Every structure is written in C-alpha cells, then in structure tokens.
Amino acid sequence: MNYNHKEIEKKWQKYWDEHQTFKVDIDPSKPKYYILDMFPYPSGAGLHVGHPLGYIASDILSRYMRLKGYNVLHPMGYDAFGLPAEQYAIEHGVHPAVSTEKNINNYRRQLKLIGLSYDWSREFRTSDPKYYKWTQWAFLQMFKHWFNNKTQKAEPIETLIKEFEKNGNLQVDAACNPETPKFTAEEWKSFDERRKQEILMNYRIAYRSKATVNWCPELGTVLANDEVKDGLSIRGGYPVYQVDLDQWFLRTTAYAERLLKGLDEIDWPENVKQIQRNWIGRSEGAEVYFPVAGSEKQILIFTTRPDTIYGATFMVLAPEHEMVLEITTDDHRKEVEEYIDYVKRRSERERIAEVKNVTGVFTGAYAINPFTGHRIPIWIAEYVLKHYGTGAIMAVPAHDSRDYAFARKFGLPIIQVIEGADITAESYDDKHGKMINSGIINGLDVQEAIPKIIDEIEKRGLGKRKVNYRMRDAIFSRQRYWGEPFPIYYKDGIPYPLDESELPLELPDMDDFRPTKEGKPPLAKLETWKTKEGYPLETSTMPGFAGSSAYYIRFMDPHNDNALVSPEAIQYWRDVDFYIGGVEHAVGHLIYSRFWNKFLKDIGAVIEEEPFKKLVNQGMIQGRSNFVYRIKGTNTFVSKNVKDKYDTIKINVNVNIVNPQDDTLDIEQFMKSEVYRMIDDKSKVSEVKFILEKEVEKDGKIEYQETTLDDPQGKYVCGWEIEKMSKSKYNVVNPDDIIERYGADTFRLYEMFLGPITQSKPWNTQGIEGMHKFVKRFWSLYHDDNGNFVVVDEQPTEEELKILHKTLKKVSDDIQRLSFNTAISAFSTAVNQFMSLKTRKRAILEPLIIAFSPFAPHMAEEIWTKLGHEPSITYAQFPQIDEKYLKEDTVEYPVAFNGKKRFTIEVPVDYGEAEVKDLVLKHEKTSKYVEGKKIIKFIFVPKRMINIVVK
RNA sequence: GCCCGGGUGGCGGAAUCGGUAGACGCGCAUGGUUCAGGACCAUGUGGCCGCAAGGCCGUGCAGGUUCGACUCCUGUCCCGGGCACCA
C-alpha cells in the first residue's frame, strides 16, 4: 500500500496524546526557548485555513528548536471572556459558559488535527476561576500600589501613606490625578477616612474615577479607545457617545516613558513599534500660565512651539475645560452655554466628519500674553481637546494651520514671527527659520529659540518644560456579565479591596445577563452579589484585555494555586522568546501586556522588563470569492462574459459550489442552496432564469455568445475577486476538509509554501495538489511502488552527500530567518535530485527525514520508526552539517562583457585572478567580444563573476 | 495631510552582502503510458526576432551613481496598512 495520510496521521496524533510527547518541565541542563502563539478567542465559526498560518510557523520553529536541543515551551489556551460570547448568548439564549465550552472543544479538535506540538497539559482558558484568580490578584496589586516618578517604579501604597504622615504630599512626585490638592502632614492626619481614601485613589495604579468615556448604548457598555473607530464600536458597529461615568482605570500613562524606551530593546516589526510610539505620542514642549485680564485667574496651556509665543494672538479652551464658565462674561454666557450643549450632543463621528468646518465661540474674556503684554481674546472651540495637554492652547495663527483656519474664519489677528514665510494663504508650520517680532529671541533660529524661551519661561516663573503624552489611562471596567468580577466591595460608597484569601471571586451564574435599562451592569440585578458581611460588590466586570495581559506568564506554571508563577518557573522561563500573532493587536493587547509585565516586574513577580523578545506578525490568508450577476429587478442570472449589456448587481456565491479550475457554477447546487438568499421576491423561486455563455471562434478570435440551459456547451461562469476570508463573503475554506482530503502534513507544507510568513496572500486550493504530489514523492524515496520500505545501508556517494548537506544548511538557515517557503523549495529540489539518483541510502535519507520532521511530523514519525528507531523523532538531534560537503571543486563563473553576460566558464575553485584571467582570455568565445577592441579593465570577484570592460 | 510597508512571468513567489533575474511550485503546451478520463513519467515554458546558432528587450515609470542595479540615490505614479483637529 502506498502513502496513506489518514492512517498515519491518526496513529501519530494518538501516540503524541497518549505519551504527552510535547510536555515540558524545567530542565536546567538545557537552554529554554519559549514559543507562543497569540491564543485565540474561540468563536462559533471555528478555524478557517487562514487561522493556522501562524500556528504552523511557530510549530515548525518549535520542532526545529527541539531538534537543536532546546527545552521548548510551546503552550496553547483560550481567551474565553468577552463581548462576542455574551452577545451571542443574548441573541440565541445560550449561556456563554456553554457556547464557550463547545467552541473550545471544536478549536482543540481542529488544532490537534493539524499536528501542532503543544504541551496540552498546560492548556487553560481565561474564564476559568483558577485562571482569573490571578487576573484579580494582579488587579489587587495595582490597587495597592502607586507609581513613584522619581524611581520610575510602582511602590506599595503603605510607603505613600507613611510619607503623607511625615511630610504630606508636598515632596511626592507621583503619577497621579492632576487635580490632587497639596497638603501637609498635619492636614493629612486631620482628614477623615473618606477624604483619605479619596486622596489615595488619586495615586493608585488601579483607580476609580469619574471620566468621560465612550458609552455604547446598544452594547450597554463602555469601550476603550481602540474598541472604537470613527465613532462606532468595532464590534457591531453601533454608535458611541461621550458621557461622564464612574469607571475603573489602570494608570498606564505612568509607564509611558518605560513603554517607549522598551521598544528600542526588542526585536519587533518596525511598523508595530511605530504604531506604539504613535499611540504613546510623546511630545516635548512647555506648560505656560497665561493670566486672565482683570482677574487673579490663570490659564495653563501646553505648547510644543514656545518659540512662537510672541505670535500668540488669542487663546482657545476646550468646551469642557473647567474654567470656561468661570471666565465667560454675562453678555456671552448664552452663546457659550449653547455651544457647550451643541458639542455634548455630537458624537465623535460627527465631529470627525466635519474636520474642515471650524466652529467656536468667544467667551468675552481676555488673557494677557506674558511676553507681548497684549490683551488676547479667549475662545472656546471643539478642535481643542479636553484630554490632550491641559485642554487649553495659545493660538499662533501664523504658524499653526488649525489656528490659522480659526483666525481666518473669525477675523482674529495674525502676527508672523518666523522670517521669510508667506502666510497670505496658509500658515507656516515648519520648525525652521529665523525669529522676528519676538523680543528676546529675535534673530535666533527656531531650534535655538525653543530652549532659550523655555529657560526664560522658567526664570520668570511662568511655567516649565514639559513632556506630554497622547496616551491616556486605560479604562478597565465594562458594564457586562461575561468577564472577570472585580475583587472590590463598597462600604459607605468607598471602594475597598477584598482580602487575597477570598480570591477567586467567582462569577455567579445568571440566566438573564442583559444590562439593565438604565445602563447598570447585569450583576447589579443580583440581590446576592455581596460580601459575606453584606457589603455590595463591584458590579462591573473587567474588559477583554484583562485575561490576555499576563497569560504568557501563567503558561510557565499553569496549575499553581499559590502564586501567579513560582519563582523557579519564572527564573527558568523568564520571557517569551518568540511571539507570533496578528498585527491587529499592535496597540491593544501588546501595550496592555507590556504595561502589566512592567508592573509585575516592579512588584517582583516577574524578572524581565519586556515580555516578548521577538514578535512576528503573520500575514492574512485571503479568500477567493466568487460572484454571480443578477439582472436588476429580475430573477435572472447572467454569466460573466456576457453580462455587460445588462444592468446587473454582483452577489457573493458560495465558493464550494463553483469549480475552482474555471469558475463555472454548479447550477443544480445553486438552485438547491443559494438561490433563495439572492432573489428579491422569495415567492418567485420557480421563475429563476439563467443566461449562459459559450465560446465561439470567429475570425481566429474567441468570442462569447449568450446561450440557454439546454445548450450542452453552455456554462455559467462566475466572477472572482481576492477578499478577506469571511463567512459573509461565502469564501471560507475549512481546514478540516483540506486535511481530510490531503492530510495535515500536506496542509502544513502548503500553508508555509504560499509565501513569506509575514505577507498576506490568497488561498488557492488548486496549488495544494502540487504539494500533495511532493509529499508522496518524499514518501516514495523510502518506499517502492508496493509500499515496501526500501532504505539500505550502503555508502553514499560524494554527490549524494553534497546534496544532503547543502539542503541541511539551506533549510537550517531558512528556518532561523523564518523563510519557510524557501526551505520547502530546498527540500523539493533535494527530493527531485535524489529521485533521479534513485538514492535509497540510510546515511542520506535518515538525516533528511529528521530535517523534514518539523514540516511534516506525521510522515517523519512513521518513517523514523521504520528506520528502526524508537518513537519519537521529536527529540532526535538535528544532523550535523559538514562544511566539507558544502565546498565545490569548481566554480561556474558568468563571464560578462561590458556588464552583459555572454557565457559561463568552469574554473577550479582554488584559481586566483591571474589564472582565471588567463583562462577567460584564451576561451574561444572571448575572441568574438574583444575583436578589434581594447580591454580596459578585467573585473574578477572571487566565486561570483567576471566582467570585462572593452572599448 | 503625515508615518510605515510594497510594486519582479498567466498566478503564488525566489534572488540572504551591489555580482548569472525568474529558484521551487501552480497553470499551460507537447510527448509517453492508458480503451478513456484520472493518476504517473519525460520535455518545454518572461517577451520579441530566428530553422538554429545567436541577438535585442525585460524587475511600476523617468533619471542618476557604478565595470556591474530587482538591490543604492533623486523624482514620480500606483497598491496596502497605520495615524489623523494631539497644540
């Protein structure tokens, strides 16, 4: 019998399961290597062929590293809490725990079918109380710590209390709420419990605060900024509004500097680093106080262009700025209040849609420009954001395009302070040029003016140097059911932490998990949601990213009930060496994880500053969609090449009823399954008509003619396009089907062969045939036509050894640089060569199968045992590469004349320039190109090429 | 608008350091095998001219540097992604 993938793959998957082949433990005698896939959110749809791309790549690397003697930690688990399961539950009445369980079982089945070498003993899901105990624990630690800016580290809140008792907060430099009042030790001691807790809350790393948040009424929850796009929720696409609510936050901004610096030390794709830098949004500048005319009040602004302060001709505050109503004069109050109201009602989406239409109103108040002494009007406008900087700006219309547009619209003065710019039609925003009209900095270049003016600002006590970040603290609560409960209870409305001994605080079972009509979380409906003393517990739950923030740590020691991770485990495994996943997590998960890890490092729970040393983003596998064309207003479908004279609409048709070779539609299947979805008047299914096409040759050219169903030459040809693979486009290819037909080994190889791992590329089911052929050819190196094992113990030839060692070298290099497609090419070349040499020798074929085993592990195991070894090939040793066989005796040099290659010449490898030159000049073909010409230069690049310049 | 990627045969892609462009595979063509289809095997396959030998052109486009450019530089077009009133 010949190669039977079904039998072999089943056999070895069972063996791996029963023997726990990939189970790892701490082993100080071996170097560790931690390879992690971004764990999946198990959706009901299961895996399509695009999902395993990254898993297969990391699996090949894992298996390769094992062969190289590393102790490889390669785990898998499930990110199981979150909105989709709950949304599904609400719509279908299935409890999220039930649907999650079902989906996980399906995912596990599919993953095992691919032959992925996970240590399944470490599997967990984030919705398991044993797991989320440690998510809650980490939250409690964040609640009990503050961030000391001086040490750039989290410290226990007790140290802060001690300092308050000693010196108040006058000498404290902490990441805290900017509105925290200053107080002395005496004042601190005089505060009551409520006041003390309120103040401490301003310092905690996990804290509760009223804040303007993205409220999505349709989902009944608050969303993080990265869960909102263009004013709509990413999940569901529902409108999102800005409202003030009490929320839990993580003080991620405290770590802004460390998050930024850390990026320089890690091996991540440059674009992901760039996205994170952008998101952190560091900018240097100054904070400056502008006094309000005729008042004691001052307005603090942030600017990155203090050099242009002499050109500041007005000020603008965010409409939500707390001083707006204080400074507004009575004759402008009505307008101002109306404007604030107008801004509040607008969703972010509307604001974005109207970027070019500048709006704003005058408050009636004036400020004094501290450098020019001029009275400048104070306006409010929605283009100034409450959350960035201080929520107030000095407007320099000559050198800022937004201020310029505003000044032009409202007729405000424009003063140029940088020489040479033409500001008649637009502002000059560049940071180059000489300062003019600028008092003490006149004549300086912008770059010199900035530090000088900041020095002056500081000297005069007007403000100070300031680094500002665009990043905001992460909102950490969701008004939903299916998430981790907070280990927090309320006494007199003040939040207190549960004792660690009470963890995990388990999510109670509920039947109706819809949010209440008033927008209260589902848990608020539970009478029993209280501590044993009867204090009410926090009713919101943690967001989706909570459970995924430290899961990589938990995999190091997944069943430890006494600690997140044991000291021995973290000491040994330390961090993730290789992390692979989609680029869509560039800011969400990957920022939160880095933050979480840094915090855990500060409290001594982990060792490394950065959690993921190397990151790779696999590309997307796109689908090939097919379309049918329906003539508008009818139930008639017209074939692609004859559709142009009709007014048609194209509709995605299920790719499984279209022949991938020529895109012809299976009309019978179509009538059975698809038609109903596509026609307008469902009662007229019986009237569905088709206009087919047939090819006709006319004057030597092929033309398409319309024809009907009863014409045997007639066919319905579908249109096609490369699109994202998704259920709604009916272009999903299921890995189960592919594996059933071709086997997991072929599937793995084909996914890798499609192209570079980081690149997106279309799935093409046609091509897999070629890969299947290759796998069978590989198998046939070891077997005859009747399936007999035919490997023999004979001495290999020099030629065979050369092919083997070159292949080993190439494959080894390619795996290390993640170039799996070229590694497979190398195997293909080698197999072709061994086939024609009829190589049957153990000394060649045994090393070859070891090297191939990361790619096609099932076949490799089978051959390995036939070669007489004990299973499993997993812990075999990667063959030694012998340099001796990589060297050639001769080099084939291309010989070019004036840069054009004319012929090649075979030269012994040890020939020097003089000998090669001699050979080339004597060569019969050379005369043709040098005849009647002069040789100007002879260029010889050893082992590369020869170029002769003639004239 | 700004910031990253990327444009190579009919298709997926290769060329790792400036040195033989198109490896490997799909598809296609021809032949063998077969009652036939399929499977398998062999050969060919960037374009143009040519029976051939050979020649010319060719990595989005236009220039430049170099003995030599897919690779480096300048400009430009197109495609994909990220950010976008961020002071």
PDB file of C-alpha atoms in Angstrom, chain A residues 39-47 77-81 84-85 99-108 125-126:
ATOM      1  CA  PHE A  39      -4.105  32.459  21.911  1.00  0.00           C
ATOM      2  CA  PRO A  40      -7.415  32.508  20.083  1.00  0.00           C
ATOM      3  CA  TYR A  41     -10.804  33.761  21.053  1.00  0.00           C
ATOM      4  CA  PRO A  42     -12.844  30.623  20.332  1.00  0.00           C
ATOM      5  CA  SER A  43     -15.686  31.767  18.127  1.00  0.00           C
ATOM      6  CA  GLY A  44     -18.532  29.593  16.981  1.00  0.00           C
ATOM      7  CA  ALA A  45     -17.343  29.550  13.393  1.00  0.00           C
ATOM      8  CA  GLY A  46     -14.225  27.503  14.150  1.00  0.00           C
ATOM      9  CA  LEU A  47     -10.926  27.841  12.339  1.00  0.00           C
ATOM     10  CA  GLY A  77      -5.019  28.184  25.621  1.00  0.00           C
ATOM     11  CA  TYR A  78      -8.148  30.212  25.053  1.00  0.00           C
ATOM     12  CA  ASP A  79      -9.090  33.832  25.558  1.00  0.00           C
ATOM     13  CA  ALA A  80     -12.612  32.979  26.555  1.00  0.00           C
ATOM     14  CA  PHE A  81     -14.138  36.012  28.247  1.00  0.00           C
ATOM     15  CA  PRO A  84     -18.890  38.150  21.360  1.00  0.00           C
ATOM     16  CA  ALA A  85     -19.819  35.157  23.531  1.00  0.00           C
ATOM     17  CA  SER A  99     -21.136  28.127  23.972  1.00  0.00           C
ATOM     18  CA  THR A 100     -17.560  28.800  25.079  1.00  0.00           C
ATOM     19  CA  GLU A 101     -17.112  25.190  26.148  1.00  0.00           C
ATOM     20  CA  LYS A 102     -18.444  23.961  22.840  1.00  0.00           C
ATOM     21  CA  ASN A 103     -16.286  26.313  20.814  1.00  0.00           C
ATOM     22  CA  ILE A 104     -13.153  25.433  22.767  1.00  0.00           C
ATOM     23  CA  ASN A 105     -13.722  21.731  22.175  1.00  0.00           C
ATOM     24  CA  ASN A 106     -14.045  22.383  18.479  1.00  0.00           C
ATOM     25  CA  TYR A 107     -10.906  24.526  18.399  1.00  0.00           C
ATOM     26  CA  ARG A 108      -8.901  21.915  20.277  1.00  0.00           C
ATOM     27  CA  ARG A 125      -8.962  29.309  29.483  1.00  0.00           C
ATOM     28  CA  THR A 126      -9.215  32.819  30.877  1.00  0.00           C
TER      29      THR A 126
END
